[in-house]
Coordinates of C-alpha atoms and ligand atoms in Angstrom, one line a residue:
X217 CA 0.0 0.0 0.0
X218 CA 1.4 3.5 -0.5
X219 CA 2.4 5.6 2.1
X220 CA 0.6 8.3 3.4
X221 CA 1.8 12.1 3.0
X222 CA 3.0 13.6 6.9
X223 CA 1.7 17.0 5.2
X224 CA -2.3 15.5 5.3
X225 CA -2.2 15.2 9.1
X226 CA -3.6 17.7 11.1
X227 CA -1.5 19.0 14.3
X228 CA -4.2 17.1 16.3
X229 CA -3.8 13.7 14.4
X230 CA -0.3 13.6 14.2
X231 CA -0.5 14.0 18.3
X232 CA -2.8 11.4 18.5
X233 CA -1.2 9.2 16.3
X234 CA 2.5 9.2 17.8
X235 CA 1.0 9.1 21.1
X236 CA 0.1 5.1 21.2
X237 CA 3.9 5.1 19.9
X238 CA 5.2 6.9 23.1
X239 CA 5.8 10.1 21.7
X240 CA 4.1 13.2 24.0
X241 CA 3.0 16.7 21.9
X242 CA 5.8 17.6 22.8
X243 CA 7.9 15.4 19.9
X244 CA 4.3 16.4 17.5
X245 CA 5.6 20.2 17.8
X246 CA 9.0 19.3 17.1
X247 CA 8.2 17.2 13.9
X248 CA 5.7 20.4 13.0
X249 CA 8.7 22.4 13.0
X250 CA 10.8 21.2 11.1
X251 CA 8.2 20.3 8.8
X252 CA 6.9 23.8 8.1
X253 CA 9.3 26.1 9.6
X254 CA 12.7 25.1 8.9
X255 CA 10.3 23.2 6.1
X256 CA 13.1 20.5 5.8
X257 CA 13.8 18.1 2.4
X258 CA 13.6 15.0 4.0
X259 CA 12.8 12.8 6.8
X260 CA 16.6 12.9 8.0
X261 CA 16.9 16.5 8.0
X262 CA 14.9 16.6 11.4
X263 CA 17.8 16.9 13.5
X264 CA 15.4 18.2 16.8
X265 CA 13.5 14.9 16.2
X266 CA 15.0 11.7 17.9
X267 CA 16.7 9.0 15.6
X268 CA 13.9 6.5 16.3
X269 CA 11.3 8.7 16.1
X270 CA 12.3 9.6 12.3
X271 CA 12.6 6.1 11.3
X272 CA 9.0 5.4 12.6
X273 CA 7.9 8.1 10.6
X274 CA 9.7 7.1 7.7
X275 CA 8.2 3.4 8.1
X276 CA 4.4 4.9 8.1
X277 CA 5.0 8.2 5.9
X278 CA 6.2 9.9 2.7
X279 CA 7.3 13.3 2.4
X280 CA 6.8 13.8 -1.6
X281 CA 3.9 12.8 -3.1
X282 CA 4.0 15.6 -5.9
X283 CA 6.9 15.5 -8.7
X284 CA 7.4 19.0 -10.7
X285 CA 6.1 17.9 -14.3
X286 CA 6.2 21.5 -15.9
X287 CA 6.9 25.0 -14.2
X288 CA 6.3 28.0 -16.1
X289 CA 7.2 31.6 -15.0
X290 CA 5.3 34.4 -16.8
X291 CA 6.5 37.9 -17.7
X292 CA 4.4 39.4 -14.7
X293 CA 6.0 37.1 -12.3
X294 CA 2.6 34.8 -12.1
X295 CA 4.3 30.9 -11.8
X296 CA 2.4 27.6 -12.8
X297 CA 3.3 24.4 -11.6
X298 CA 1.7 21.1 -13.0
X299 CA 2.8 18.1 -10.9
X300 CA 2.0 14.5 -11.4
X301 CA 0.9 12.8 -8.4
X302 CA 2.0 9.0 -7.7
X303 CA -0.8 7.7 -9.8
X304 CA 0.3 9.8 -12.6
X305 CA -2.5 12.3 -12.8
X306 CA -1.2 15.9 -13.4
X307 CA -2.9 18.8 -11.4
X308 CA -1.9 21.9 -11.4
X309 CA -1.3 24.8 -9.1
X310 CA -0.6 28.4 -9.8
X311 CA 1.2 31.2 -7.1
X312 CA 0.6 34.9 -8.5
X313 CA 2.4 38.2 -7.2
X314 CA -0.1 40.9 -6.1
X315 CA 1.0 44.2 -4.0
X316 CA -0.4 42.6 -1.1
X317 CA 1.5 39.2 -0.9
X318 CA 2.2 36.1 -2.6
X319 CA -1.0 34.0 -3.2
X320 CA -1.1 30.4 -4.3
X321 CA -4.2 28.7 -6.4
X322 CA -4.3 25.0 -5.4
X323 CA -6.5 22.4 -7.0
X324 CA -8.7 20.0 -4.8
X325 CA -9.8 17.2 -7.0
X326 CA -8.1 15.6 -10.7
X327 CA -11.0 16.5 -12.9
X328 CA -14.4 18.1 -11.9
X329 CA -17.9 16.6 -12.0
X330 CA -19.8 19.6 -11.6
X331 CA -19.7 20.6 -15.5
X332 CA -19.7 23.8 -15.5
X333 CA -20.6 24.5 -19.5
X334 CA -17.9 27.3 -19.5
X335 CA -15.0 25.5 -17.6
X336 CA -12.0 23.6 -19.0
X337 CA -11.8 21.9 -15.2
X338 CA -14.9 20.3 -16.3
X339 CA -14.4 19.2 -19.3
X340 CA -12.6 16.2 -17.5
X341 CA -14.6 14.3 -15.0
X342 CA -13.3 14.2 -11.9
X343 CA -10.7 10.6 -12.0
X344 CA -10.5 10.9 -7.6
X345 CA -10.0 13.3 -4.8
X346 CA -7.1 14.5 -3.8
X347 CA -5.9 14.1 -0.2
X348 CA -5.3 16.6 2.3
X349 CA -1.3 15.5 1.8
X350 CA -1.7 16.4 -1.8
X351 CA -3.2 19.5 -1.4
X352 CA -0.8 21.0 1.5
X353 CA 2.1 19.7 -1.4
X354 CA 1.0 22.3 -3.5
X355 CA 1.8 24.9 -1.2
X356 CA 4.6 23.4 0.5
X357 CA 6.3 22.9 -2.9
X358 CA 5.7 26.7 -4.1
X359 CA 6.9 27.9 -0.7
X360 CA 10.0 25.6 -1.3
X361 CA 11.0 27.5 -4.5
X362 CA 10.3 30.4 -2.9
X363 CA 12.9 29.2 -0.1
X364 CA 15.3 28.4 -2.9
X365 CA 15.2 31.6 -4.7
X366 CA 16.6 32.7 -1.4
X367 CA 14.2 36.1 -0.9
X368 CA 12.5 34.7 2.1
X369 CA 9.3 35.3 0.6
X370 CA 6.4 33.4 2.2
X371 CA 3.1 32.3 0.6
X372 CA 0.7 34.7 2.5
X373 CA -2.6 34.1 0.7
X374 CA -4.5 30.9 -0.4
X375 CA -7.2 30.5 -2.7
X376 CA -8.9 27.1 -3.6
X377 CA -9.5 28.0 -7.0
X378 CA -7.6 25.4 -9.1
X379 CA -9.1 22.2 -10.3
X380 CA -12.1 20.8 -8.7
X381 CA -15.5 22.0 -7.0
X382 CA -13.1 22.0 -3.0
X383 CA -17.0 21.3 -0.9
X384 CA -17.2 17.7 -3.4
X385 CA -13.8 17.0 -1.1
X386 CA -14.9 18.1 1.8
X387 CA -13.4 16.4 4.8
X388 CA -9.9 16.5 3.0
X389 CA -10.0 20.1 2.5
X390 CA -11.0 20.5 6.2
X391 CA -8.1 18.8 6.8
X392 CA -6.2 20.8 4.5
X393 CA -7.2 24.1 5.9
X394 CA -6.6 23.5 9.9
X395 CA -3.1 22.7 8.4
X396 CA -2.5 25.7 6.9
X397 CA -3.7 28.2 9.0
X398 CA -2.3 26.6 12.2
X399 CA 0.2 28.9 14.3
X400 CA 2.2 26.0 15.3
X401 CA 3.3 25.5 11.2
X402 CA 2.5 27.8 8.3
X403 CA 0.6 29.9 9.9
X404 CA -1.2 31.9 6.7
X405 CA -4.0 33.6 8.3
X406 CA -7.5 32.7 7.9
X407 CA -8.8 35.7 6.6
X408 CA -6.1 35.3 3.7
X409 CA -7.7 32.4 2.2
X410 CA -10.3 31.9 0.0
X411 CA -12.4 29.0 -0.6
X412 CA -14.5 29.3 -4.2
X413 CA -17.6 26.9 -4.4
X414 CA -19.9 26.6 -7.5
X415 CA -22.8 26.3 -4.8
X416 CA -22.9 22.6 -2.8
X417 CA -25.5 24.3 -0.7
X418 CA -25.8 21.4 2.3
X419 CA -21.8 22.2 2.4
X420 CA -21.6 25.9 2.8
X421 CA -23.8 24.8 6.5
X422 CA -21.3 22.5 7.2
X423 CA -18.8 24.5 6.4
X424 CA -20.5 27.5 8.5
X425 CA -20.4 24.9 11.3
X426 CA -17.1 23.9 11.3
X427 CA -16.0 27.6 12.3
X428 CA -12.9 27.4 10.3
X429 CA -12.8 31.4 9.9
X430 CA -11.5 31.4 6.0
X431 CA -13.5 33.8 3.6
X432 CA -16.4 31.7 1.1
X433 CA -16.7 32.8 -2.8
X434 CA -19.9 31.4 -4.3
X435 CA -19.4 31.1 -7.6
X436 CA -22.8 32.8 -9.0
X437 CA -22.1 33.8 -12.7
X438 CA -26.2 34.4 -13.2
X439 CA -28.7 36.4 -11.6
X440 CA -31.9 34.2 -12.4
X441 CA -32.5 30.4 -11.6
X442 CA -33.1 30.1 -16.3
X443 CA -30.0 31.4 -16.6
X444 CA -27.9 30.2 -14.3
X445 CA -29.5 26.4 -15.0
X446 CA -28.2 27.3 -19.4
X447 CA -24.6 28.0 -17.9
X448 CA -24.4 25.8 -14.6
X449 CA -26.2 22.5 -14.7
X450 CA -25.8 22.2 -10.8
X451 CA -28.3 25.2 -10.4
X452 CA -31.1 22.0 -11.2
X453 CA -30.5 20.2 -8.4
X454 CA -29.6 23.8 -6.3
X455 CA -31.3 26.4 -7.3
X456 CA -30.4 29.9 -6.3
X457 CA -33.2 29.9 -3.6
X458 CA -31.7 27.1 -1.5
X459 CA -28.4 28.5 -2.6
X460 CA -29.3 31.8 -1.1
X461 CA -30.7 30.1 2.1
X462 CA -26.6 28.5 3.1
X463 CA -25.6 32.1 2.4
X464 CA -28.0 33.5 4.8
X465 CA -27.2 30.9 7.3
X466 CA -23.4 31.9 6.7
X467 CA -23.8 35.6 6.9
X468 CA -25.8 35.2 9.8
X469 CA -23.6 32.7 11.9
X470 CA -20.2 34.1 11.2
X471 CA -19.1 38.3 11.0
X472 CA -17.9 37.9 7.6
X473 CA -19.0 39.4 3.9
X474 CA -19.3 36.5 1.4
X475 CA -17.8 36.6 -2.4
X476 CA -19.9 36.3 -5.8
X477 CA -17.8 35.4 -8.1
X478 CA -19.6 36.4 -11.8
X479 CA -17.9 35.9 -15.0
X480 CA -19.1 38.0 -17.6
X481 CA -20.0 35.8 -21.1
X482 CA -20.5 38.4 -24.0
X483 CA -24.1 38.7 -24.8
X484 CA -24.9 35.9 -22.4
X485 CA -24.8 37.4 -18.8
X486 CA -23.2 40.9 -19.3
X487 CA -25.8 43.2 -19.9
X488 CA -27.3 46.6 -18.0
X489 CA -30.4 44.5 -17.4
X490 CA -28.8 41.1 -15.7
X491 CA -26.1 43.4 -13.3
X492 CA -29.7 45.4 -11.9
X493 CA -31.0 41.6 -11.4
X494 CA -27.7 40.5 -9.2
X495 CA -28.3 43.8 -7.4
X496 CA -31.8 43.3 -6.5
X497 CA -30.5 39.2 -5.3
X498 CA -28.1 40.3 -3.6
X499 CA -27.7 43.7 -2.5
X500 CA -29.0 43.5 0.8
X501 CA -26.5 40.9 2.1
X502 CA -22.8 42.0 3.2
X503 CA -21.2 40.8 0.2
X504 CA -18.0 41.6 -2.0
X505 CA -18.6 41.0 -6.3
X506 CA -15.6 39.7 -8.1
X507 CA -16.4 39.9 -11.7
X508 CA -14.5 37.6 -14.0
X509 CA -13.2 38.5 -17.4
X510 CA -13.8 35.6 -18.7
X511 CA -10.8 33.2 -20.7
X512 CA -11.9 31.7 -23.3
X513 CA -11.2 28.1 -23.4
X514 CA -10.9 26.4 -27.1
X515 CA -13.1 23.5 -26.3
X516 CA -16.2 26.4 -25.2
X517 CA -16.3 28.0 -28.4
X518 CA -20.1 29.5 -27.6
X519 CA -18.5 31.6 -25.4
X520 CA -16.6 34.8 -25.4
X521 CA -15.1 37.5 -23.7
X522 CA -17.1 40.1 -22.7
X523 CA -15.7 43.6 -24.7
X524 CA -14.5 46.4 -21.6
X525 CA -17.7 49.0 -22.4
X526 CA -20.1 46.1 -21.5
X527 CA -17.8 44.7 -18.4
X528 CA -17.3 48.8 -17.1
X529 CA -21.2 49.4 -18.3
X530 CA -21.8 46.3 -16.1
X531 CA -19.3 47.3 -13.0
X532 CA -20.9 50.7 -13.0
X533 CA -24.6 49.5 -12.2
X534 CA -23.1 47.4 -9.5
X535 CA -21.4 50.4 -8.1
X536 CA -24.7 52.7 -8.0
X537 CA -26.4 50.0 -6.6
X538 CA -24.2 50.5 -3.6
X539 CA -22.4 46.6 -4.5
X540 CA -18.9 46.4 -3.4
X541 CA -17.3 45.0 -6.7
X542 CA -14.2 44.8 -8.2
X543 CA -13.3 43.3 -11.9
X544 CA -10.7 40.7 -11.2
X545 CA -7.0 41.2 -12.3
X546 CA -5.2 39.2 -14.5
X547 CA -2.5 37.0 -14.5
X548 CA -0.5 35.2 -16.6
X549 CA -2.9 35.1 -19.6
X550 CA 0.5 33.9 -21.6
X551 CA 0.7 31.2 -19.6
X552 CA -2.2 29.3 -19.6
X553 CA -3.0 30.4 -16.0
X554 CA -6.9 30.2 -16.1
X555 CA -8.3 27.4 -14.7
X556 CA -7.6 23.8 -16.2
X557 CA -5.9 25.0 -19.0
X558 CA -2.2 24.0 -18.7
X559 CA -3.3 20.7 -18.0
X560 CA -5.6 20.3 -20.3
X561 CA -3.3 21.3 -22.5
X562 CA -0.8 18.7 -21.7
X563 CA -3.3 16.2 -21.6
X564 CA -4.8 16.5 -25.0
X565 CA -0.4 16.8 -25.9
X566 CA 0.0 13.3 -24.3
X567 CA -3.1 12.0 -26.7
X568 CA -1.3 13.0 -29.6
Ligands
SAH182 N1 -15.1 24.6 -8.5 C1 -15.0 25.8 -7.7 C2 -13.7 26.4 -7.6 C3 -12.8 26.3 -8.8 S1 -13.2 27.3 -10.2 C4 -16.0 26.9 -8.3 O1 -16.5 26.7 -9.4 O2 -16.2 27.9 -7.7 C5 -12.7 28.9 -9.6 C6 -13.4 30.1 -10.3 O3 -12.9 30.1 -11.7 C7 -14.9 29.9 -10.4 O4 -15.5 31.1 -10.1 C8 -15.0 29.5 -11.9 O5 -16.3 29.8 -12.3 C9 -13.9 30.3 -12.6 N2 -13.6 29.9 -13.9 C10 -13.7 28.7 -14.5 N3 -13.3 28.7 -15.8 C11 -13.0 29.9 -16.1 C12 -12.6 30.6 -17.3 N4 -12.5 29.9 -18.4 N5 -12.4 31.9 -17.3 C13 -12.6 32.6 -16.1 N6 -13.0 32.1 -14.9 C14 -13.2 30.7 -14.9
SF4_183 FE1 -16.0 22.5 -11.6 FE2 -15.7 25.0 -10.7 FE3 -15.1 24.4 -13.3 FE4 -17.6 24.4 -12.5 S1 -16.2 26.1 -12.6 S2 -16.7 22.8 -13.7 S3 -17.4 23.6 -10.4 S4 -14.0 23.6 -11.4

């Protein structure tokens, strides 16, 4: 059987798993440590650990999981990683430079079964979950280069972005979180991370329960239940009532503004008429709008790019509706950045 990674445990169940093995929280800090502070290589770099406490972990553990299968650096600095996991399925991960910090994108799932019509994620149905291991890798292995490049730079923001609806993965990226943000190891604050979900409405309560304090983005992209259905199949089975009910129930049982994510499809969702709809859903609730120049993705022909009067014509209604919106920045467009493009790039390359 293949090992497990060390980076999917929780502080709490690595304690609880060395302590059958006589090993006190104490030894659980000092594996933490060197794990994501000195953020050591390999098992026999922890020299605070004892000798036979790093050959038990090496019996029961693995330390790579990810291999670097293409890295890509883009003129504005934006860097995209695709690794292959043991299995050989490539995900992908991308860490873009902003004025406020370093932020990674990490990818929760190979594939996606929520098939959004405009996504090149969904294009391939999801093959498995990842683990939490695989998905603390991702930012493990972009803080590494960053350690290597020698400018102490520190990831300092998170979004769960990349590949996969994250709330389909739930307890792993639970798991996955309370690693990250935990002051004993990474420590990237909560309120620096972002989890984006196309709308899994029985998860955004558990999610609200768990009272991990990270910031939600609902991924909305339509104002109306017919025309949200035409570009997101999910809204069937959710519709933006019950959808809007979760984020009632997360406004009300947490002090933080929720996301709508809404990316603007010429002629499909971009007009005067559907940004007064979205204000009249959700103006009255503390909310932030990202709206999403959308990337065209080869496989999607029906869709394009909204032109910039319609996406400032849009941003402007927002704005006098009293909506706090922005229009999202770019990055590394030359890349491939947007998401599951590089690898479905490299897939459809491997098929030829
Ligand atoms: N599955 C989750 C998270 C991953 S997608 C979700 O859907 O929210 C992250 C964001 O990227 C979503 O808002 C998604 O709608 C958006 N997105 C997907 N494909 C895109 C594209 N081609 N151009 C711009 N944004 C895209
Ligand atoms: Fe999946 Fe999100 Fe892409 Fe929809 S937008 S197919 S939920 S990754």
């Amino acid at each position: 059987m293949n090992k497990e990674s060390i980076y999917g445990l929780t502080f709490e169940q690595l304690e609880a798993w060395l302590l059958p093995h006589g090993y006190t929280k104490f030894w659980a800090q000092r594996i933490w440590n060197s794990l994501y502070r000195e953020r050591v290589t390999n098992f026999d770099a922890m020299t605070d650990v004892k000798p036979e406490c790093v050959q038990l972990l090496k019996e029961h553990f693995v330390m790579h999981t990810l291999q670097e299968h293409v890295k890509q650096e883009s003129a504005d600095g934006t860097i995209k990683f695709l690794f292959k996991l043991t299995d050989g399925n490539l995900i992908e991960t991308v860490m873009m430079r902003h004025k406020f910090g370093l932020s990674v994108c990490v990818t929760t799932q190979v594939g996606c079964n929520i098939g959004c019509s405009f996504c090149a994620s969904g294009l391939l149905k999801k093959t498995r979950d990842l683990s939490s291991g695989e998905i603390v890798e991702q930012i493990m292995n972009v803080q590494r280069a960053l350690d290597e490049a020698g400018k102490r730079e520190k990831v300092s923001h998170i979004v769960v972005m990349g590949i996969g609806e994250p709330f389909d993965n739930f307890e792993n990226l639970m798991d996955f979180l309370k690693v990250v943000i935990d002051q004993k190891g990474l420590e990237i604050a909560a309120r620096h991370i972002t989890v984006s979900t196309s709308g899994l409405a029985d998860k955004i309560y558990a999610f609200t329960d768990t009272k991990i304090p990270v910031n939600l983005a609902i991924s909305l992209h339509a104002p109306t239940n017919e025309l949200r259905t035409q570009i997101m199949k999910i809204n069937k089975a959710i519709p933006l009532e019950k959808l809007m009910d979760a984020v009632d129930y997360y406004l009300e049982n947490t002090n933080r503004r929720i996301t709508f994510e809404y990316i603007l499809l010429k002629d499909v969702n971009d007009q005067v008429e559907h940004a007064l709809e979205l204000a009249e859903l959700i103006g009255h609730k503390k909310q932030y709008v990202n709206l999403i120049p959308y990337n065209p993705v080869d496989e999607h022909g029906q869709y394009q790019r909204s032109t910039p009067e319609a996406i400032m014509a849009f941003y402007d209604t927002l704005k006098k509706k009293g909506i706090n919106c922005v229009v999202r920045q770019e990055h590394g467009t030359d890349i491939d950045a947007a998401c599951g493009q590089l690898r479905s790039k490299q897939i459809q390359k491997a098929k030829q």
